Amino acid sequence: MRNKIIAIVMLASTLASPVTAVAEPTIENGTDATKVITNVHKAIEIEKTLTKEQIAQKQIEENLKKIEEEKRLIAEEAARVAEAARIAATRKVTIVTPKGDFTALYAAAGSRFGVSPAILAAVHYVETGQRGDTTVASYAGAQGPMQFMPATFRAYAVDGDGDGVARINDVHDAVFTAARYLAANGAASGNVTGALYRYNHSNAYVNKVLGIARGFGYNG
């Protein structure tokens, strides 16, 4: 009995002994964990910002490249257009089709200078019977399809077919020059009678041209 009591007392003493506490883990040098996490988050945000800026810069560079490419294409197109215009300017413009039909020629010259095509057709008819290129000359020295005096032709000469030379005997040049002459002398502003009189100082000539022009559809 005595031995049992001693054993119980020893067990109680053991249970009552203080337990050694386990120390909580700490961050080295006492750095606060919250601050470390905050700094990590800041670093991540900075990296994201830098990434966005890099993407934006890349986009800007790509846009600049596209602009330069568009400018290059525009310059090439402008060069092609200029070259086409240069080539076209060196070619002779054939307005008279079919052969002997000058309707398109009268229309082109009349449109350019504001003169009725019917008036041009009538002058051409009265002067030479609407001949094409011709060296026919009058007793007074008038020459070509529209019977110009050489000095008058030089003063109003127009290169009607675009071959680089205005010739008094070329029907294209002669008709365009006649349109310019008549326009300069009043036909473009409505004084067709006065312009025809300047072309040939004869009332009979004026009346004849007007009569033929009306037959061609002129209603002035």
Short mmCIF file of C-alpha atoms in Angstrom, two decimals:
data_model
loop_
_atom_site.label_atom_id
_atom_site.label_comp_id
_atom_site.label_asym_id
_atom_site.label_seq_id
_atom_site.Cartn_x
_atom_site.Cartn_y
_atom_site.Cartn_z
CA MET A 1 0.00 0.00 0.00
CA ARG A 2 2.73 2.36 0.95
CA ASN A 3 4.52 1.68 -2.36
CA LYS A 4 1.38 2.56 -4.41
CA ILE A 5 1.07 5.90 -2.67
CA ILE A 6 4.72 6.73 -3.43
CA ALA A 7 4.23 5.90 -7.14
CA ILE A 8 1.15 8.14 -7.41
CA VAL A 9 3.00 11.04 -5.80
CA MET A 10 5.91 10.71 -8.27
CA LEU A 11 3.56 10.67 -11.29
CA ALA A 12 1.78 13.78 -10.08
CA SER A 13 5.09 15.52 -9.63
CA THR A 14 6.12 14.69 -13.17
CA LEU A 15 2.90 16.01 -14.70
CA ALA A 16 3.18 19.23 -12.75
CA SER A 17 6.69 19.99 -14.12
CA PRO A 18 6.77 23.06 -16.46
CA VAL A 19 6.94 22.25 -20.26
CA THR A 20 9.70 24.06 -22.17
CA ALA A 21 8.06 26.50 -24.74
CA VAL A 22 9.01 26.20 -28.46
CA ALA A 23 10.13 29.59 -29.83
CA GLU A 24 8.16 30.99 -32.82
CA PRO A 25 10.16 31.31 -36.03
CA THR A 26 11.34 34.86 -36.86
CA ILE A 27 12.61 36.50 -40.09
CA GLU A 28 16.34 37.06 -40.21
CA ASN A 29 17.56 40.44 -38.93
CA GLY A 30 14.11 41.18 -37.60
CA THR A 31 12.65 42.34 -40.98
CA ASP A 32 8.94 42.68 -40.86
CA ALA A 33 7.23 40.05 -43.07
CA THR A 34 4.49 42.50 -44.18
CA LYS A 35 7.06 44.91 -45.53
CA VAL A 36 8.78 42.17 -47.50
CA ILE A 37 5.52 41.09 -49.10
CA THR A 38 4.63 44.71 -49.90
CA ASN A 39 7.98 45.24 -51.61
CA VAL A 40 7.51 42.10 -53.65
CA HIS A 41 4.10 43.34 -54.80
CA LYS A 42 5.60 46.69 -55.73
CA ALA A 43 8.31 44.99 -57.77
CA ILE A 44 5.69 42.97 -59.62
CA GLU A 45 3.64 46.10 -60.40
CA ILE A 46 6.74 47.92 -61.65
CA GLU A 47 7.55 44.99 -63.92
CA LYS A 48 3.99 45.02 -65.27
CA THR A 49 4.24 48.77 -65.93
CA LEU A 50 7.54 48.35 -67.73
CA THR A 51 6.03 45.54 -69.80
CA LYS A 52 3.08 47.77 -70.81
CA GLU A 53 5.45 50.58 -71.79
CA GLN A 54 7.52 48.17 -73.85
CA ILE A 55 4.40 46.92 -75.63
CA ALA A 56 3.28 50.51 -76.30
CA GLN A 57 6.72 51.43 -77.61
CA LYS A 58 6.71 48.39 -79.88
CA GLN A 59 3.28 49.36 -81.18
CA ILE A 60 4.50 52.90 -81.89
CA GLU A 61 7.49 51.55 -83.78
CA GLU A 62 5.25 49.27 -85.85
CA ASN A 63 2.90 52.17 -86.63
CA LEU A 64 5.83 54.33 -87.72
CA LYS A 65 7.00 51.55 -90.03
CA LYS A 66 3.51 51.32 -91.54
CA ILE A 67 3.43 55.09 -92.10
CA GLU A 68 6.83 54.99 -93.81
CA GLU A 69 5.65 52.12 -96.02
CA GLU A 70 2.49 54.01 -96.98
CA LYS A 71 4.57 57.10 -97.78
CA ARG A 72 6.83 54.97 -99.97
CA LEU A 73 3.85 53.49 -101.83
CA ILE A 74 2.33 56.95 -102.34
CA ALA A 75 5.64 58.27 -103.69
CA GLU A 76 5.90 55.31 -106.07
CA GLU A 77 2.33 55.87 -107.29
CA ALA A 78 3.00 59.58 -107.81
CA ALA A 79 6.12 58.69 -109.79
CA ARG A 80 4.11 56.27 -111.96
CA VAL A 81 1.44 58.89 -112.62
CA ALA A 82 4.07 61.50 -113.50
CA GLU A 83 5.79 59.07 -115.85
CA ALA A 84 2.49 58.17 -117.51
CA ALA A 85 1.73 61.87 -117.99
CA ARG A 86 5.19 62.43 -119.45
CA ILE A 87 4.75 59.57 -121.90
CA ALA A 88 1.25 60.75 -122.84
CA ALA A 89 2.57 64.25 -123.52
CA THR A 90 5.04 62.87 -126.06
CA ARG A 91 2.41 60.99 -128.01
CA LYS A 92 0.43 62.46 -130.84
CA VAL A 93 -3.25 62.72 -129.95
CA THR A 94 -5.43 61.29 -132.69
CA ILE A 95 -8.78 63.03 -132.45
CA VAL A 96 -10.01 62.56 -136.00
CA THR A 97 -11.79 59.19 -136.31
CA PRO A 98 -12.93 57.86 -138.66
CA LYS A 99 -10.88 59.41 -141.43
CA GLY A 100 -12.38 62.64 -142.72
CA ASP A 101 -14.81 63.01 -139.80
CA PHE A 102 -13.73 66.03 -137.75
CA THR A 103 -16.67 66.04 -135.34
CA ALA A 104 -14.55 64.99 -132.38
CA LEU A 105 -11.89 67.56 -133.31
CA TYR A 106 -14.41 70.42 -133.39
CA ALA A 107 -15.85 69.26 -130.07
CA ALA A 108 -12.44 69.05 -128.39
CA ALA A 109 -11.26 72.44 -129.62
CA GLY A 110 -14.61 74.09 -128.92
CA SER A 111 -14.73 72.70 -125.39
CA ARG A 112 -11.23 73.90 -124.62
CA PHE A 113 -11.82 77.49 -125.72
CA GLY A 114 -15.57 77.92 -125.25
CA VAL A 115 -16.50 78.10 -128.93
CA SER A 116 -19.41 76.29 -130.58
CA PRO A 117 -18.20 73.18 -132.48
CA ALA A 118 -20.73 74.04 -135.19
CA ILE A 119 -19.04 77.44 -135.73
CA LEU A 120 -15.64 75.77 -136.08
CA ALA A 121 -17.08 73.23 -138.50
CA ALA A 122 -18.66 76.01 -140.56
CA VAL A 123 -15.44 78.06 -140.72
CA HIS A 124 -13.54 74.96 -141.74
CA TYR A 125 -16.14 74.23 -144.42
CA VAL A 126 -16.12 77.75 -145.84
CA GLU A 127 -12.34 78.05 -145.81
CA THR A 128 -11.27 74.76 -147.41
CA GLY A 129 -14.29 72.47 -147.67
CA GLN A 130 -13.20 70.77 -144.42
CA ARG A 131 -9.91 69.46 -145.74
CA GLY A 132 -7.50 67.61 -143.49
CA ASP A 133 -3.79 68.36 -143.43
CA THR A 134 -3.15 70.55 -146.43
CA THR A 135 -0.71 73.07 -147.86
CA VAL A 136 -3.38 74.85 -149.87
CA ALA A 137 -2.89 78.62 -149.86
CA SER A 138 -5.01 81.56 -151.02
CA TYR A 139 -3.91 84.31 -153.38
CA ALA A 140 -3.53 86.58 -150.32
CA GLY A 141 -1.16 84.15 -148.60
CA ALA A 142 -3.55 82.46 -146.15
CA GLN A 143 -2.55 78.85 -145.56
CA GLY A 144 -3.72 75.49 -144.27
CA PRO A 145 -7.09 73.91 -143.44
CA MET A 146 -8.38 77.05 -141.65
CA GLN A 147 -6.65 79.56 -144.00
CA PHE A 148 -4.57 81.53 -141.53
CA MET A 149 -2.15 84.26 -142.44
CA PRO A 150 1.21 83.02 -141.11
CA ALA A 151 1.68 85.96 -138.72
CA THR A 152 -1.80 85.48 -137.25
CA PHE A 153 -1.23 81.76 -136.83
CA ARG A 154 2.04 82.34 -135.00
CA ALA A 155 0.32 84.76 -132.62
CA TYR A 156 -2.40 82.28 -131.65
CA ALA A 157 -0.80 78.93 -132.51
CA VAL A 158 -1.95 75.88 -130.55
CA ASP A 159 -0.43 72.40 -130.67
CA GLY A 160 -3.74 70.63 -131.13
CA ASP A 161 -2.43 67.07 -131.49
CA GLY A 162 0.19 67.22 -128.76
CA ASP A 163 3.17 66.33 -130.92
CA GLY A 164 5.19 69.28 -129.64
CA VAL A 165 4.87 71.44 -132.76
CA ALA A 166 2.09 73.78 -133.92
CA ARG A 167 1.89 73.69 -137.74
CA ILE A 168 -0.31 75.87 -139.90
CA ASN A 169 -0.95 73.00 -142.34
CA ASP A 170 -1.93 70.44 -139.65
CA VAL A 171 -5.69 70.17 -139.29
CA HIS A 172 -5.56 69.54 -135.53
CA ASP A 173 -3.34 72.54 -134.90
CA ALA A 174 -5.31 74.72 -137.31
CA VAL A 175 -8.73 73.97 -135.79
CA PHE A 176 -7.49 74.46 -132.22
CA THR A 177 -5.80 77.71 -133.24
CA ALA A 178 -9.01 78.90 -134.92
CA ALA A 179 -10.94 78.14 -131.71
CA ARG A 180 -8.44 80.14 -129.69
CA TYR A 181 -8.54 83.03 -132.15
CA LEU A 182 -12.34 83.19 -132.22
CA ALA A 183 -12.53 82.93 -128.41
CA ALA A 184 -10.01 85.75 -127.99
CA ASN A 185 -12.07 87.94 -130.29
CA GLY A 186 -15.42 87.53 -128.56
CA ALA A 187 -16.88 84.14 -129.48
CA ALA A 188 -16.36 82.72 -126.00
CA SER A 189 -18.30 85.59 -124.44
CA GLY A 190 -21.18 85.45 -126.93
CA ASN A 191 -20.06 87.86 -129.66
CA VAL A 192 -19.75 85.25 -132.39
CA THR A 193 -20.59 87.69 -135.17
CA GLY A 194 -17.81 90.07 -134.12
CA ALA A 195 -15.33 87.19 -133.82
CA LEU A 196 -16.17 85.91 -137.32
CA TYR A 197 -15.80 89.41 -138.73
CA ARG A 198 -12.32 89.58 -137.21
CA TYR A 199 -11.57 86.24 -138.85
CA ASN A 200 -12.54 87.62 -142.24
CA HIS A 201 -13.51 91.29 -142.64
CA SER A 202 -16.61 90.59 -144.71
CA ASN A 203 -20.26 90.68 -143.69
CA ALA A 204 -21.03 88.25 -146.50
CA TYR A 205 -18.46 85.84 -145.03
CA VAL A 206 -19.99 86.17 -141.56
CA ASN A 207 -23.50 85.49 -142.82
CA LYS A 208 -22.33 82.52 -144.85
CA VAL A 209 -20.54 80.92 -141.90
CA LEU A 210 -23.53 81.49 -139.61
CA GLY A 211 -25.91 79.98 -142.14
CA ILE A 212 -23.79 76.85 -142.51
CA ALA A 213 -23.28 76.64 -138.75
CA ARG A 214 -27.05 76.63 -138.22
CA GLY A 215 -27.24 73.74 -140.63
CA PHE A 216 -24.76 71.96 -138.35
CA GLY A 217 -26.99 72.62 -135.33
CA TYR A 218 -25.86 76.06 -134.17
CA ASN A 219 -28.79 78.03 -132.71
CA GLY A 220 -27.09 81.32 -131.85
#
